[in-house]
Short mmCIF file of N, CA and C in Angstrom, two decimals:
data_model
loop_
_atom_site.label_atom_id
_atom_site.label_comp_id
_atom_site.label_asym_id
_atom_site.label_seq_id
_atom_site.Cartn_x
_atom_site.Cartn_y
_atom_site.Cartn_z
N MET A 896 32.76 29.57 -6.30
CA MET A 896 33.82 29.43 -7.86
C MET A 896 33.38 28.75 -8.64
N ASP A 897 32.68 27.24 -8.62
CA ASP A 897 32.63 26.54 -9.15
C ASP A 897 31.72 26.93 -10.17
N VAL A 898 30.34 27.65 -9.81
CA VAL A 898 29.49 27.90 -10.58
C VAL A 898 30.28 29.10 -11.33
N ILE A 899 30.81 29.84 -11.28
CA ILE A 899 31.60 30.73 -11.82
C ILE A 899 31.84 30.27 -13.62
N VAL A 900 33.21 29.25 -13.13
CA VAL A 900 33.74 28.76 -13.80
C VAL A 900 32.71 27.64 -14.73
N ILE A 901 31.82 27.26 -14.26
CA ILE A 901 30.88 26.54 -15.02
C ILE A 901 30.17 27.35 -16.20
N ALA A 902 29.67 28.63 -15.89
CA ALA A 902 28.50 29.63 -16.36
C ALA A 902 29.58 30.02 -17.36
N LEU A 903 31.11 30.03 -16.83
CA LEU A 903 31.65 31.06 -18.01
C LEU A 903 32.05 29.62 -19.08
N ALA A 904 32.43 28.73 -19.10
CA ALA A 904 32.74 28.01 -19.50
C ALA A 904 31.47 27.65 -20.83
N MET A 905 30.12 27.42 -20.32
CA MET A 905 28.72 27.22 -20.74
C MET A 905 28.74 28.46 -21.82
N THR A 906 29.06 29.43 -21.48
CA THR A 906 28.65 31.10 -22.31
C THR A 906 29.63 31.25 -23.46
N ILE A 907 31.13 30.19 -23.59
CA ILE A 907 31.94 30.23 -23.98
C ILE A 907 31.90 29.51 -25.30
N GLY A 908 31.01 28.10 -24.74
CA GLY A 908 30.43 26.92 -25.79
C GLY A 908 29.61 27.34 -26.27
N PHE A 909 28.87 28.37 -26.03
CA PHE A 909 27.40 28.51 -26.70
C PHE A 909 27.71 29.68 -27.88
N CYS A 910 28.76 30.42 -27.43
CA CYS A 910 29.28 31.26 -28.35
C CYS A 910 29.98 30.74 -29.46
N VAL A 911 30.64 29.43 -29.16
CA VAL A 911 31.55 28.66 -30.19
C VAL A 911 30.27 28.22 -31.25
N ILE A 912 29.37 27.39 -30.52
CA ILE A 912 28.70 27.01 -31.29
C ILE A 912 27.69 27.34 -32.21
N LEU A 913 27.11 29.20 -32.02
CA LEU A 913 26.35 29.85 -32.58
C LEU A 913 27.26 30.36 -33.76
N MET A 914 28.87 30.38 -33.35
CA MET A 914 29.64 31.08 -34.41
C MET A 914 29.53 29.87 -35.31
N ASN A 915 29.61 28.84 -35.16
CA ASN A 915 29.61 27.40 -36.16
C ASN A 915 28.46 27.02 -37.08
N LEU A 916 27.25 27.52 -36.38
CA LEU A 916 25.95 27.86 -36.88
C LEU A 916 25.67 28.42 -37.78
N THR A 917 26.01 30.22 -37.43
CA THR A 917 25.97 31.26 -38.53
C THR A 917 26.66 31.70 -39.32
N GLY A 918 28.19 30.69 -39.07
CA GLY A 918 29.32 31.16 -40.08
C GLY A 918 29.73 32.61 -39.72
N MET A 919 29.69 33.04 -38.53
CA MET A 919 30.66 34.40 -38.72
C MET A 919 31.09 34.32 -37.40
N TRP A 920 32.37 34.55 -37.68
CA TRP A 920 33.58 34.80 -36.71
C TRP A 920 33.85 36.05 -36.19
N PRO A 921 34.67 36.23 -35.19
CA PRO A 921 34.96 36.99 -34.56
C PRO A 921 35.25 38.53 -35.18
N CYS A 922 36.10 38.22 -36.33
CA CYS A 922 36.65 39.05 -37.21
C CYS A 922 35.72 39.99 -38.16
N GLN A 923 34.84 38.75 -38.57
CA GLN A 923 33.63 38.79 -39.20
C GLN A 923 32.20 40.23 -38.63
N LEU A 924 32.10 39.75 -37.27
CA LEU A 924 31.07 40.24 -36.32
C LEU A 924 31.97 41.75 -35.89
N LEU A 925 33.03 41.50 -35.68
CA LEU A 925 33.65 43.08 -35.23
C LEU A 925 33.62 44.23 -36.60
N GLU A 926 34.02 43.67 -37.68
CA GLU A 926 33.88 44.12 -38.94
C GLU A 926 32.60 44.82 -39.23
N ALA A 927 31.34 43.85 -38.75
CA ALA A 927 29.86 44.16 -39.22
C ALA A 927 29.63 45.11 -38.26
N THR A 928 29.84 45.22 -36.79
CA THR A 928 29.48 46.15 -35.97
C THR A 928 30.25 47.62 -36.13
N GLY A 929 31.61 47.42 -36.67
CA GLY A 929 32.40 48.68 -36.61
C GLY A 929 31.52 49.58 -37.64
N GLN A 930 31.19 48.69 -38.91
CA GLN A 930 30.68 49.88 -39.90
C GLN A 930 29.47 50.22 -39.57
N TYR A 931 28.50 49.24 -38.93
CA TYR A 931 27.02 49.82 -38.52
C TYR A 931 27.31 50.94 -37.35
N TYR A 932 27.90 50.51 -36.46
CA TYR A 932 27.88 51.96 -35.30
C TYR A 932 29.23 53.03 -35.75
N GLN A 933 29.99 52.88 -37.04
CA GLN A 933 30.77 53.96 -37.38
C GLN A 933 31.73 53.70 -36.00
N VAL A 934 32.49 53.28 -35.97
CA VAL A 934 33.41 53.15 -34.59
C VAL A 934 34.77 54.13 -34.72
N ASP A 935 35.36 54.46 -36.28
CA ASP A 935 36.10 54.98 -36.74
C ASP A 935 36.02 56.40 -36.31
N THR A 936 34.32 56.99 -36.49
CA THR A 936 34.14 58.33 -35.63
C THR A 936 34.43 58.52 -34.52
N LEU A 937 34.02 57.62 -33.85
CA LEU A 937 34.26 57.59 -32.58
C LEU A 937 35.65 57.64 -31.56
N GLN A 938 36.49 58.12 -32.16
CA GLN A 938 38.09 57.99 -31.54
C GLN A 938 38.00 59.35 -31.22
N ASN A 939 37.72 60.25 -31.78
CA ASN A 939 37.92 61.74 -31.08
C ASN A 939 36.82 62.41 -30.54
N SER A 940 35.88 61.75 -29.89
CA SER A 940 34.72 61.85 -29.14
C SER A 940 35.21 62.24 -27.65
N THR A 941 34.57 63.21 -27.32
CA THR A 941 34.56 63.65 -26.02
C THR A 941 33.85 62.84 -24.98
N GLU A 942 32.47 62.25 -25.51
CA GLU A 942 31.98 61.30 -24.39
C GLU A 942 32.72 59.87 -24.10
N PRO A 943 32.57 59.82 -22.83
CA PRO A 943 32.97 59.07 -21.96
C PRO A 943 32.91 57.37 -22.86
N ILE A 944 31.33 57.21 -23.14
CA ILE A 944 30.92 55.86 -23.33
C ILE A 944 31.40 55.48 -24.93
N ASN A 945 31.51 56.81 -25.64
CA ASN A 945 32.03 56.49 -27.17
C ASN A 945 33.49 56.20 -26.90
N LYS A 946 34.18 56.58 -25.85
CA LYS A 946 35.40 56.22 -26.20
C LYS A 946 35.89 54.69 -25.54
N ILE A 947 34.79 54.25 -24.43
CA ILE A 947 35.17 53.16 -24.36
C ILE A 947 34.21 52.01 -25.23
N ILE A 948 33.61 52.32 -26.42
CA ILE A 948 33.08 51.74 -27.30
C ILE A 948 34.21 51.72 -28.33
N TYR A 949 35.01 52.68 -28.82
CA TYR A 949 36.70 52.69 -29.48
C TYR A 949 37.19 51.92 -28.93
N ASP A 950 37.83 51.75 -27.68
CA ASP A 950 39.04 51.47 -27.23
C ASP A 950 38.67 49.72 -26.98
N THR A 951 37.29 49.39 -26.73
CA THR A 951 36.83 47.95 -26.67
C THR A 951 36.88 47.20 -27.91
N HIS A 952 36.12 48.08 -29.00
CA HIS A 952 36.32 47.55 -30.81
C HIS A 952 37.75 47.24 -30.64
N TYR A 953 38.81 47.81 -30.51
CA TYR A 953 40.31 48.06 -31.29
C TYR A 953 40.81 47.11 -30.56
N SER A 954 40.25 46.77 -29.00
CA SER A 954 41.00 45.89 -28.51
C SER A 954 40.98 44.49 -28.73
N LEU A 955 39.27 44.38 -29.05
CA LEU A 955 39.09 42.95 -29.53
C LEU A 955 39.38 42.93 -30.88
N LYS A 956 40.03 43.71 -32.04
CA LYS A 956 40.52 43.49 -33.23
C LYS A 956 41.68 43.32 -32.86
N GLY A 957 42.74 43.64 -32.03
CA GLY A 957 43.83 43.45 -31.59
C GLY A 957 43.97 41.75 -31.20
N LEU A 958 43.19 41.58 -30.20
CA LEU A 958 42.84 40.08 -29.24
C LEU A 958 42.90 38.95 -30.40
N PHE A 959 41.89 39.29 -31.45
CA PHE A 959 41.70 38.22 -32.42
C PHE A 959 42.43 38.33 -33.69
N ARG A 960 43.47 39.10 -33.25
CA ARG A 960 44.31 39.61 -34.67
C ARG A 960 43.48 39.59 -36.00
N CYS A 961 42.60 40.44 -35.96
CA CYS A 961 42.03 41.09 -36.84
C CYS A 961 42.59 41.59 -37.64
N SER A 962 42.45 42.07 -39.26
CA SER A 962 43.44 43.11 -40.08
C SER A 962 42.35 43.98 -40.47
#
């Protein structure tokens, strides 16, 4: 259990350090990936993986309160 908590904390810390070094924050990353993969076109897709990508993208936008 301790290993999982430590690994999670290290992963989050590493991500925060990378965000500081690159200057790209979660909303900017979501916007860039949304444009690259054209996530808006996946909303009416019948393929399960496309629905998962669409739902994940917009739930993360809500989590980080991106406009």
